[in-house]
């Protein structure tokens, strides 16, 4: 079975403390919401300490057109993607030219040629490297992209594959959007990048890499009649966030049956799962996961820690959680589940084993 060998992450240089984000939102939305002070506690309830932005907080005081914001997206995505991939490969002593396939996941900006094409010469990848850009998976993209990379290594077991997720959610911010969805997004979303290296079965690995987790199986679910739960509306000046307040309720209702079906298919019981690598969409979503699956508080410690330190970086976030998980000690044969939710409304599940 293919293995996850290493993860590299990168974030922009500009830090936004949550208290500053609260003050910014209070000024911006005060004329749009009656009794704005009733809504501002959402920033404390988010349990986020700080986030990273592609530009200083003051940059967002001025209206920015889609073209300007997207230009910043392309520049910053290349910069952070470069850092994340190099850190990922450096951990195992590989050069970019040894990568056979680059998967690129993003939902927060547009580029043609795509960002992965721009990375070929910037990183020094082989100019015959295969590329697969994936757009539109939102918060599920990190887990979904990892699943697609796993499937490639199953088909081509002698391959080394990098999956890179870059999300610059702050650059989608539209100050003229005074909706509650945008208010909630202002309290949650941030920027970051993560790269994961996978190796097929026929790749010769050093002995110390043989303890890295294997991917056992994956499952994708897209629920019917759920297109309005999460996503973007494309407007004249950019991407307008869609963010249903019913997401925690959907998690409580829908996640457990899908989780049970997945484990029955793999022949692994929930009692055998000791590690949960869950995308931290927000505190309420994590609480709903915990309730739906009957998990103890400590099961989601890394998810809560990444949310606290970085906020919700859409597709990249679950890979930050996985990075922390891989630094922990594990027993041989121990099982973990990677899971994320995204537009569709959809779920991605991945079973891994050390």
mmCIF file of N, CA and C in Angstrom, residues 153-274:
data_model
loop_
_atom_site.group_PDB
_atom_site.id
_atom_site.type_symbol
_atom_site.label_atom_id
_atom_site.label_comp_id
_atom_site.label_asym_id
_atom_site.label_seq_id
_atom_site.Cartn_x
_atom_site.Cartn_y
_atom_site.Cartn_z
ATOM 1 N N UNK A 153 -0.818 6.567 -7.100
ATOM 2 C CA UNK A 153 0.285 5.691 -6.700
ATOM 3 C C UNK A 153 -0.133 4.227 -6.692
ATOM 4 N N UNK A 154 -1.416 3.956 -6.545
ATOM 5 C CA UNK A 154 -1.892 2.573 -6.685
ATOM 6 C C UNK A 154 -1.769 2.142 -8.151
ATOM 7 N N UNK A 155 -2.122 3.035 -9.064
ATOM 8 C CA UNK A 155 -2.062 2.692 -10.490
ATOM 9 C C UNK A 155 -0.630 2.639 -11.005
ATOM 10 N N UNK A 156 0.237 3.497 -10.435
ATOM 11 C CA UNK A 156 1.640 3.574 -10.855
ATOM 12 C C UNK A 156 2.514 3.423 -9.607
ATOM 13 N N UNK A 157 2.729 2.185 -9.155
ATOM 14 C CA UNK A 157 3.359 1.939 -7.854
ATOM 15 C C UNK A 157 4.837 2.316 -7.760
ATOM 16 N N UNK A 158 5.448 2.673 -8.880
ATOM 17 C CA UNK A 158 6.849 3.096 -8.829
ATOM 18 C C UNK A 158 6.965 4.617 -8.763
ATOM 19 N N UNK A 159 5.860 5.310 -8.461
ATOM 20 C CA UNK A 159 5.835 6.768 -8.532
ATOM 21 C C UNK A 159 5.990 7.428 -7.162
ATOM 22 N N UNK A 160 6.632 8.603 -7.210
ATOM 23 C CA UNK A 160 6.648 9.542 -6.085
ATOM 24 C C UNK A 160 5.743 10.713 -6.467
ATOM 25 N N UNK A 161 4.776 11.000 -5.615
ATOM 26 C CA UNK A 161 3.743 11.984 -5.935
ATOM 27 C C UNK A 161 3.690 13.048 -4.845
ATOM 28 N N UNK A 162 3.593 14.298 -5.257
ATOM 29 C CA UNK A 162 3.376 15.403 -4.318
ATOM 30 C C UNK A 162 1.978 15.961 -4.537
ATOM 31 N N UNK A 163 1.242 16.120 -3.442
ATOM 32 C CA UNK A 163 -0.046 16.797 -3.483
ATOM 33 C C UNK A 163 0.101 18.108 -2.727
ATOM 34 N N UNK A 164 -0.136 19.216 -3.424
ATOM 35 C CA UNK A 164 0.022 20.550 -2.852
ATOM 36 C C UNK A 164 -1.335 21.237 -2.774
ATOM 37 N N UNK A 165 -1.674 21.707 -1.580
ATOM 38 C CA UNK A 165 -2.901 22.484 -1.384
ATOM 39 C C UNK A 165 -2.522 23.891 -0.947
ATOM 40 N N UNK A 166 -3.036 24.886 -1.649
ATOM 41 C CA UNK A 166 -2.796 26.290 -1.295
ATOM 42 C C UNK A 166 -4.137 27.008 -1.253
ATOM 43 N N UNK A 167 -4.436 27.647 -0.136
ATOM 44 C CA UNK A 167 -5.663 28.437 -0.032
ATOM 45 C C UNK A 167 -5.348 29.806 0.561
ATOM 46 N N UNK A 168 -5.787 30.843 -0.127
ATOM 47 C CA UNK A 168 -5.596 32.218 0.315
ATOM 48 C C UNK A 168 -6.979 32.842 0.483
ATOM 49 N N UNK A 169 -7.669 32.347 1.509
ATOM 50 C CA UNK A 169 -9.072 32.704 1.707
ATOM 51 C C UNK A 169 -9.252 34.200 1.943
ATOM 52 N N UNK A 170 -8.269 34.835 2.583
ATOM 53 C CA UNK A 170 -8.419 36.262 2.892
ATOM 54 C C UNK A 170 -8.589 37.092 1.624
ATOM 55 N N UNK A 171 -8.020 36.645 0.509
ATOM 56 C CA UNK A 171 -8.057 37.424 -0.723
ATOM 57 C C UNK A 171 -9.420 37.380 -1.413
ATOM 58 N N UNK A 172 -10.304 36.518 -0.941
ATOM 59 C CA UNK A 172 -11.667 36.500 -1.477
ATOM 60 C C UNK A 172 -12.564 37.491 -0.738
ATOM 61 N N UNK A 173 -12.039 38.132 0.313
ATOM 62 C CA UNK A 173 -12.861 39.033 1.131
ATOM 63 C C UNK A 173 -13.366 40.219 0.313
ATOM 64 N N UNK A 174 -14.676 40.451 0.393
ATOM 65 C CA UNK A 174 -15.325 41.553 -0.319
ATOM 66 C C UNK A 174 -16.000 42.443 0.716
ATOM 67 N N UNK A 175 -15.471 43.627 0.982
ATOM 68 C CA UNK A 175 -16.018 44.466 2.059
ATOM 69 C C UNK A 175 -17.443 44.925 1.830
ATOM 70 N N UNK A 176 -17.906 44.900 0.578
ATOM 71 C CA UNK A 176 -19.286 45.305 0.306
ATOM 72 C C UNK A 176 -20.294 44.183 0.571
ATOM 73 N N UNK A 177 -19.814 42.982 0.864
ATOM 74 C CA UNK A 177 -20.695 41.858 1.201
ATOM 75 C C UNK A 177 -20.962 41.904 2.709
ATOM 76 N N UNK A 178 -22.142 42.377 3.091
ATOM 77 C CA UNK A 178 -22.466 42.534 4.514
ATOM 78 C C UNK A 178 -23.387 41.415 5.011
ATOM 79 N N UNK A 179 -23.296 40.245 4.395
ATOM 80 C CA UNK A 179 -24.123 39.112 4.788
ATOM 81 C C UNK A 179 -23.582 38.461 6.061
ATOM 82 N N UNK A 180 -24.441 37.688 6.707
ATOM 83 C CA UNK A 180 -23.997 36.959 7.900
ATOM 84 C C UNK A 180 -22.958 35.905 7.542
ATOM 85 N N UNK A 181 -23.070 35.331 6.349
ATOM 86 C CA UNK A 181 -22.064 34.352 5.922
ATOM 87 C C UNK A 181 -20.685 34.994 5.852
ATOM 88 N N UNK A 182 -20.609 36.210 5.327
ATOM 89 C CA UNK A 182 -19.321 36.893 5.240
ATOM 90 C C UNK A 182 -18.826 37.302 6.625
ATOM 91 N N UNK A 183 -19.749 37.663 7.502
ATOM 92 C CA UNK A 183 -19.376 37.988 8.879
ATOM 93 C C UNK A 183 -18.740 36.770 9.561
ATOM 94 N N UNK A 184 -19.395 35.614 9.413
ATOM 95 C CA UNK A 184 -18.846 34.383 9.999
ATOM 96 C C UNK A 184 -17.497 34.050 9.369
ATOM 97 N N UNK A 185 -17.398 34.191 8.036
ATOM 98 C CA UNK A 185 -16.138 33.901 7.353
ATOM 99 C C UNK A 185 -15.013 34.789 7.862
ATOM 100 N N UNK A 186 -15.340 36.048 8.187
ATOM 101 C CA UNK A 186 -14.333 36.982 8.703
ATOM 102 C C UNK A 186 -13.774 36.511 10.035
ATOM 103 N N UNK A 187 -14.544 35.729 10.766
ATOM 104 C CA UNK A 187 -14.088 35.230 12.062
ATOM 105 C C UNK A 187 -13.291 33.936 11.962
ATOM 106 N N UNK A 188 -13.271 33.302 10.777
ATOM 107 C CA UNK A 188 -12.735 31.945 10.664
ATOM 108 C C UNK A 188 -11.553 31.780 9.714
ATOM 109 N N UNK A 189 -11.657 32.371 8.519
ATOM 110 C CA UNK A 189 -10.802 31.921 7.422
ATOM 111 C C UNK A 189 -9.448 32.621 7.368
ATOM 112 N N UNK A 190 -8.469 31.899 6.813
ATOM 113 C CA UNK A 190 -7.085 32.360 6.796
ATOM 114 C C UNK A 190 -6.373 31.748 5.595
ATOM 115 N N UNK A 191 -5.048 31.968 5.528
ATOM 116 C CA UNK A 191 -4.242 31.561 4.373
ATOM 117 C C UNK A 191 -3.154 30.571 4.787
ATOM 118 N N UNK A 192 -2.865 29.614 3.925
ATOM 119 C CA UNK A 192 -1.799 28.664 4.202
ATOM 120 C C UNK A 192 -1.630 27.671 3.073
ATOM 121 N N UNK A 193 -0.538 26.903 3.123
ATOM 122 C CA UNK A 193 -0.230 25.899 2.097
ATOM 123 C C UNK A 193 0.369 24.670 2.757
ATOM 124 N N UNK A 194 0.103 23.521 2.155
ATOM 125 C CA UNK A 194 0.671 22.271 2.659
ATOM 126 C C UNK A 194 0.940 21.332 1.502
ATOM 127 N N UNK A 195 2.084 20.640 1.555
ATOM 128 C CA UNK A 195 2.463 19.662 0.534
ATOM 129 C C UNK A 195 2.691 18.313 1.194
ATOM 130 N N UNK A 196 2.185 17.260 0.567
ATOM 131 C CA UNK A 196 2.315 15.897 1.084
ATOM 132 C C UNK A 196 2.998 15.035 0.030
ATOM 133 N N UNK A 197 3.971 14.233 0.459
ATOM 134 C CA UNK A 197 4.682 13.318 -0.425
ATOM 135 C C UNK A 197 4.191 11.896 -0.189
ATOM 136 N N UNK A 198 3.757 11.223 -1.265
ATOM 137 C CA UNK A 198 3.343 9.833 -1.209
ATOM 138 C C UNK A 198 4.237 8.989 -2.107
ATOM 139 N N UNK A 199 4.472 7.744 -1.680
ATOM 140 C CA UNK A 199 5.296 6.824 -2.455
ATOM 141 C C UNK A 199 4.521 5.552 -2.727
ATOM 142 N N UNK A 200 4.594 5.070 -3.977
ATOM 143 C CA UNK A 200 3.969 3.800 -4.321
ATOM 144 C C UNK A 200 4.732 2.617 -3.758
ATOM 145 N N UNK A 201 4.128 1.441 -3.866
ATOM 146 C CA UNK A 201 4.695 0.221 -3.270
ATOM 147 C C UNK A 201 6.063 -0.151 -3.808
ATOM 148 N N UNK A 202 6.331 0.202 -5.055
ATOM 149 C CA UNK A 202 7.577 -0.240 -5.677
ATOM 150 C C UNK A 202 8.708 0.768 -5.547
ATOM 151 N N UNK A 203 8.466 1.848 -4.797
ATOM 152 C CA UNK A 203 9.529 2.825 -4.531
ATOM 153 C C UNK A 203 10.396 2.300 -3.397
ATOM 154 N N UNK A 204 11.710 2.224 -3.631
ATOM 155 C CA UNK A 204 12.623 1.756 -2.587
ATOM 156 C C UNK A 204 12.760 2.832 -1.519
ATOM 157 N N UNK A 205 12.458 2.469 -0.277
ATOM 158 C CA UNK A 205 12.471 3.428 0.820
ATOM 159 C C UNK A 205 13.552 3.092 1.831
ATOM 160 N N UNK A 206 14.165 4.114 2.442
ATOM 161 C CA UNK A 206 15.075 3.847 3.554
ATOM 162 C C UNK A 206 14.316 3.183 4.702
ATOM 163 N N UNK A 207 15.021 2.460 5.553
ATOM 164 C CA UNK A 207 14.393 1.728 6.644
ATOM 165 C C UNK A 207 13.561 2.632 7.548
ATOM 166 N N UNK A 208 14.058 3.857 7.805
ATOM 167 C CA UNK A 208 13.339 4.731 8.731
ATOM 168 C C UNK A 208 12.028 5.251 8.139
ATOM 169 N N UNK A 209 11.839 5.099 6.823
ATOM 170 C CA UNK A 209 10.595 5.540 6.189
ATOM 171 C C UNK A 209 9.527 4.451 6.222
ATOM 172 N N UNK A 210 9.912 3.232 6.526
ATOM 173 C CA UNK A 210 8.961 2.127 6.501
ATOM 174 C C UNK A 210 7.970 2.173 7.659
ATOM 175 N N UNK A 211 8.215 3.049 8.623
ATOM 176 C CA UNK A 211 7.274 3.205 9.730
ATOM 177 C C UNK A 211 6.231 4.293 9.449
ATOM 178 N N UNK A 212 6.356 4.972 8.292
ATOM 179 C CA UNK A 212 5.382 5.997 7.945
ATOM 180 C C UNK A 212 4.046 5.337 7.579
ATOM 181 N N UNK A 213 2.941 6.051 7.764
ATOM 182 C CA UNK A 213 1.635 5.396 7.589
ATOM 183 C C UNK A 213 1.323 5.034 6.141
ATOM 184 N N UNK A 214 0.677 3.900 5.983
ATOM 185 C CA UNK A 214 0.173 3.457 4.688
ATOM 186 C C UNK A 214 -1.280 3.915 4.537
ATOM 187 N N UNK A 215 -1.665 4.205 3.310
ATOM 188 C CA UNK A 215 -3.062 4.506 3.021
ATOM 189 C C UNK A 215 -3.754 3.189 2.686
ATOM 190 N N UNK A 216 -4.812 2.883 3.430
ATOM 191 C CA UNK A 216 -5.521 1.608 3.260
ATOM 192 C C UNK A 216 -6.679 1.737 2.280
ATOM 193 N N UNK A 217 -7.482 2.790 2.419
ATOM 194 C CA UNK A 217 -8.653 2.944 1.569
ATOM 195 C C UNK A 217 -9.178 4.369 1.695
ATOM 196 N N UNK A 218 -10.031 4.774 0.746
ATOM 197 C CA UNK A 218 -10.675 6.086 0.791
ATOM 198 C C UNK A 218 -12.134 5.943 0.365
ATOM 199 N N UNK A 219 -12.947 6.922 0.740
ATOM 200 C CA UNK A 219 -14.336 6.944 0.281
ATOM 201 C C UNK A 219 -14.820 8.387 0.155
ATOM 202 N N UNK A 220 -15.430 8.688 -0.977
ATOM 203 C CA UNK A 220 -16.023 9.995 -1.234
ATOM 204 C C UNK A 220 -17.538 9.887 -1.178
ATOM 205 N N UNK A 221 -18.173 10.872 -0.553
ATOM 206 C CA UNK A 221 -19.633 10.920 -0.483
ATOM 207 C C UNK A 221 -20.094 12.314 -0.877
ATOM 208 N N UNK A 222 -21.100 12.397 -1.737
ATOM 209 C CA UNK A 222 -21.746 13.670 -2.054
ATOM 210 C C UNK A 222 -23.241 13.498 -1.795
ATOM 211 N N UNK A 223 -23.750 14.224 -0.812
ATOM 212 C CA UNK A 223 -25.144 14.073 -0.415
ATOM 213 C C UNK A 223 -26.070 14.779 -1.394
ATOM 214 N N UNK A 224 -27.256 14.216 -1.653
ATOM 215 C CA UNK A 224 -28.209 14.850 -2.580
ATOM 216 C C UNK A 224 -28.838 16.107 -1.980
ATOM 217 N N UNK A 225 -29.285 16.990 -2.848
ATOM 218 C CA UNK A 225 -30.024 18.193 -2.441
ATOM 219 C C UNK A 225 -29.259 19.026 -1.424
ATOM 220 N N UNK A 226 -27.945 19.181 -1.646
ATOM 221 C CA UNK A 226 -27.120 19.887 -0.655
ATOM 222 C C UNK A 226 -26.186 20.905 -1.287
ATOM 223 N N UNK A 227 -26.459 21.316 -2.518
ATOM 224 C CA UNK A 227 -25.557 22.237 -3.213
ATOM 225 C C UNK A 227 -25.490 23.608 -2.558
ATOM 226 N N UNK A 228 -26.505 23.955 -1.764
ATOM 227 C CA UNK A 228 -26.544 25.288 -1.160
ATOM 228 C C UNK A 228 -25.934 25.344 0.227
ATOM 229 N N UNK A 229 -25.289 24.266 0.670
ATOM 230 C CA UNK A 229 -24.740 24.226 2.034
ATOM 231 C C UNK A 229 -23.451 25.034 2.135
ATOM 232 N N UNK A 230 -22.606 24.959 1.128
ATOM 233 C CA UNK A 230 -21.281 25.584 1.196
ATOM 234 C C UNK A 230 -20.762 25.821 -0.211
ATOM 235 N N UNK A 231 -20.043 26.922 -0.397
ATOM 236 C CA UNK A 231 -19.433 27.163 -1.697
ATOM 237 C C UNK A 231 -19.265 28.639 -1.989
ATOM 238 N N UNK A 232 -19.259 28.984 -3.288
ATOM 239 C CA UNK A 232 -19.153 30.367 -3.746
ATOM 240 C C UNK A 232 -20.313 30.699 -4.673
ATOM 241 N N UNK A 233 -20.774 31.928 -4.612
ATOM 242 C CA UNK A 233 -21.533 32.531 -5.702
ATOM 243 C C UNK A 233 -20.567 33.437 -6.452
ATOM 244 N N UNK A 234 -20.487 33.286 -7.766
ATOM 245 C CA UNK A 234 -19.598 34.133 -8.563
ATOM 246 C C UNK A 234 -20.322 35.447 -8.852
ATOM 247 N N UNK A 235 -19.747 36.557 -8.393
ATOM 248 C CA UNK A 235 -20.332 37.874 -8.591
ATOM 249 C C UNK A 235 -19.411 38.713 -9.471
ATOM 250 N N UNK A 236 -19.863 39.906 -9.815
ATOM 251 C CA UNK A 236 -19.077 40.762 -10.697
ATOM 252 C C UNK A 236 -17.731 41.148 -10.092
ATOM 253 N N UNK A 237 -17.636 41.183 -8.762
ATOM 254 C CA UNK A 237 -16.375 41.606 -8.136
ATOM 255 C C UNK A 237 -15.692 40.487 -7.363
ATOM 256 N N UNK A 238 -16.090 39.242 -7.605
ATOM 257 C CA UNK A 238 -15.366 38.162 -6.945
ATOM 258 C C UNK A 238 -16.257 37.019 -6.492
ATOM 259 N N UNK A 239 -15.783 36.309 -5.481
ATOM 260 C CA UNK A 239 -16.440 35.105 -4.981
ATOM 261 C C UNK A 239 -17.152 35.422 -3.670
ATOM 262 N N UNK A 240 -18.449 35.232 -3.641
ATOM 263 C CA UNK A 240 -19.272 35.496 -2.462
ATOM 264 C C UNK A 240 -19.460 34.185 -1.696
ATOM 265 N N UNK A 241 -19.090 34.176 -0.442
ATOM 266 C CA UNK A 241 -19.101 32.949 0.336
ATOM 267 C C UNK A 241 -20.529 32.489 0.630
ATOM 268 N N UNK A 242 -20.739 31.174 0.501
ATOM 269 C CA UNK A 242 -21.969 30.506 0.937
ATOM 270 C C UNK A 242 -21.599 29.627 2.124
ATOM 271 N N UNK A 243 -22.278 29.829 3.231
ATOM 272 C CA UNK A 243 -21.877 29.165 4.467
ATOM 273 C C UNK A 243 -23.138 28.931 5.298
ATOM 274 N N UNK A 244 -23.725 27.736 5.203
ATOM 275 C CA UNK A 244 -24.982 27.454 5.884
ATOM 276 C C UNK A 244 -24.783 27.300 7.393
ATOM 277 N N UNK A 245 -25.714 27.816 8.150
ATOM 278 C CA UNK A 245 -25.669 27.650 9.604
ATOM 279 C C UNK A 245 -26.030 26.231 10.010
ATOM 280 N N UNK A 246 -26.524 25.408 9.068
ATOM 281 C CA UNK A 246 -26.976 24.050 9.364
ATOM 282 C C UNK A 246 -25.855 23.013 9.294
ATOM 283 N N UNK A 247 -24.622 23.431 8.987
ATOM 284 C CA UNK A 247 -23.538 22.459 8.807
ATOM 285 C C UNK A 247 -23.334 21.569 10.034
ATOM 286 N N UNK A 248 -23.269 22.100 11.267
ATOM 287 C CA UNK A 248 -23.129 21.192 12.421
ATOM 288 C C UNK A 248 -24.263 20.177 12.517
ATOM 289 N N UNK A 249 -25.489 20.599 12.214
ATOM 290 C CA UNK A 249 -26.614 19.670 12.237
ATOM 291 C C UNK A 249 -26.488 18.582 11.194
ATOM 292 N N UNK A 250 -25.995 18.946 10.002
ATOM 293 C CA UNK A 250 -25.774 17.958 8.952
ATOM 294 C C UNK A 250 -24.713 16.951 9.384
ATOM 295 N N UNK A 251 -23.663 17.439 10.033
ATOM 296 C CA UNK A 251 -22.615 16.544 10.527
ATOM 297 C C UNK A 251 -23.201 15.543 11.513
ATOM 298 N N UNK A 252 -23.999 16.022 12.463
ATOM 299 C CA UNK A 252 -24.590 15.129 13.467
ATOM 300 C C UNK A 252 -25.483 14.068 12.821
ATOM 301 N N UNK A 253 -26.190 14.444 11.766
ATOM 302 C CA UNK A 253 -27.147 13.535 11.143
ATOM 303 C C UNK A 253 -26.498 12.588 10.143
ATOM 304 N N UNK A 254 -25.556 13.096 9.339
ATOM 305 C CA UNK A 254 -25.100 12.360 8.167
ATOM 306 C C UNK A 254 -23.744 11.671 8.302
ATOM 307 N N UNK A 255 -22.882 12.166 9.178
ATOM 308 C CA UNK A 255 -21.501 11.662 9.204
ATOM 309 C C UNK A 255 -21.417 10.238 9.723
ATOM 310 N N UNK A 256 -22.130 9.927 10.790
ATOM 311 C CA UNK A 256 -21.989 8.596 11.387
ATOM 312 C C UNK A 256 -22.375 7.465 10.425
ATOM 313 N N UNK A 257 -23.522 7.539 9.707
ATOM 314 C CA UNK A 257 -23.829 6.448 8.771
ATOM 315 C C UNK A 257 -22.761 6.254 7.691
ATOM 316 N N UNK A 258 -22.228 7.360 7.183
ATOM 317 C CA UNK A 258 -21.184 7.255 6.154
ATOM 318 C C UNK A 258 -19.908 6.670 6.749
ATOM 319 N N UNK A 259 -19.570 7.105 7.950
ATOM 320 C CA UNK A 259 -18.381 6.594 8.640
ATOM 321 C C UNK A 259 -18.513 5.086 8.881
ATOM 322 N N UNK A 260 -19.694 4.654 9.310
ATOM 323 C CA UNK A 260 -19.923 3.232 9.572
ATOM 324 C C UNK A 260 -19.821 2.426 8.279
ATOM 325 N N UNK A 261 -20.397 2.945 7.207
ATOM 326 C CA UNK A 261 -20.319 2.249 5.915
ATOM 327 C C UNK A 261 -18.873 2.105 5.463
ATOM 328 N N UNK A 262 -18.093 3.154 5.628
ATOM 329 C CA UNK A 262 -16.685 3.122 5.230
ATOM 330 C C UNK A 262 -15.917 2.053 6.006
ATOM 331 N N UNK A 263 -16.103 2.012 7.314
ATOM 332 C CA UNK A 263 -15.371 1.033 8.121
ATOM 333 C C UNK A 263 -15.827 -0.389 7.819
ATOM 334 N N UNK A 264 -17.112 -0.576 7.571
ATOM 335 C CA UNK A 264 -17.596 -1.920 7.220
ATOM 336 C C UNK A 264 -16.949 -2.381 5.923
ATOM 337 N N UNK A 265 -16.774 -1.472 5.000
ATOM 338 C CA UNK A 265 -16.149 -1.811 3.722
ATOM 339 C C UNK A 265 -14.686 -2.202 3.901
ATOM 340 N N UNK A 266 -14.013 -1.539 4.811
ATOM 341 C CA UNK A 266 -12.586 -1.820 5.023
ATOM 342 C C UNK A 266 -12.353 -2.968 5.992
ATOM 343 N N UNK A 267 -13.388 -3.377 6.711
ATOM 344 C CA UNK A 267 -13.236 -4.464 7.678
ATOM 345 C C UNK A 267 -12.563 -4.049 8.973
ATOM 346 N N UNK A 268 -12.563 -2.756 9.272
ATOM 347 C CA UNK A 268 -11.954 -2.232 10.507
ATOM 348 C C UNK A 268 -13.074 -1.691 11.388
ATOM 349 N N UNK A 269 -13.046 -1.995 12.668
ATOM 350 C CA UNK A 269 -14.058 -1.501 13.589
ATOM 351 C C UNK A 269 -13.651 -0.127 14.125
ATOM 352 N N UNK A 270 -14.633 0.633 14.618
ATOM 353 C CA UNK A 270 -14.303 1.944 15.164
ATOM 354 C C UNK A 270 -13.411 1.817 16.387
ATOM 355 N N UNK A 271 -13.552 0.713 17.119
ATOM 356 C CA UNK A 271 -12.712 0.502 18.305
ATOM 357 C C UNK A 271 -11.234 0.406 17.935
ATOM 358 N N UNK A 272 -10.942 0.059 16.691
ATOM 359 C CA UNK A 272 -9.548 -0.038 16.245
ATOM 360 C C UNK A 272 -8.977 1.320 15.824
ATOM 361 N N UNK A 273 -9.840 2.329 15.662
ATOM 362 C CA UNK A 273 -9.383 3.658 15.248
ATOM 363 C C UNK A 273 -8.948 4.437 16.486
ATOM 364 N N UNK A 274 -7.683 4.825 16.525
ATOM 365 C CA UNK A 274 -7.177 5.572 17.681
ATOM 366 C C UNK A 274 -6.759 6.993 17.336
#
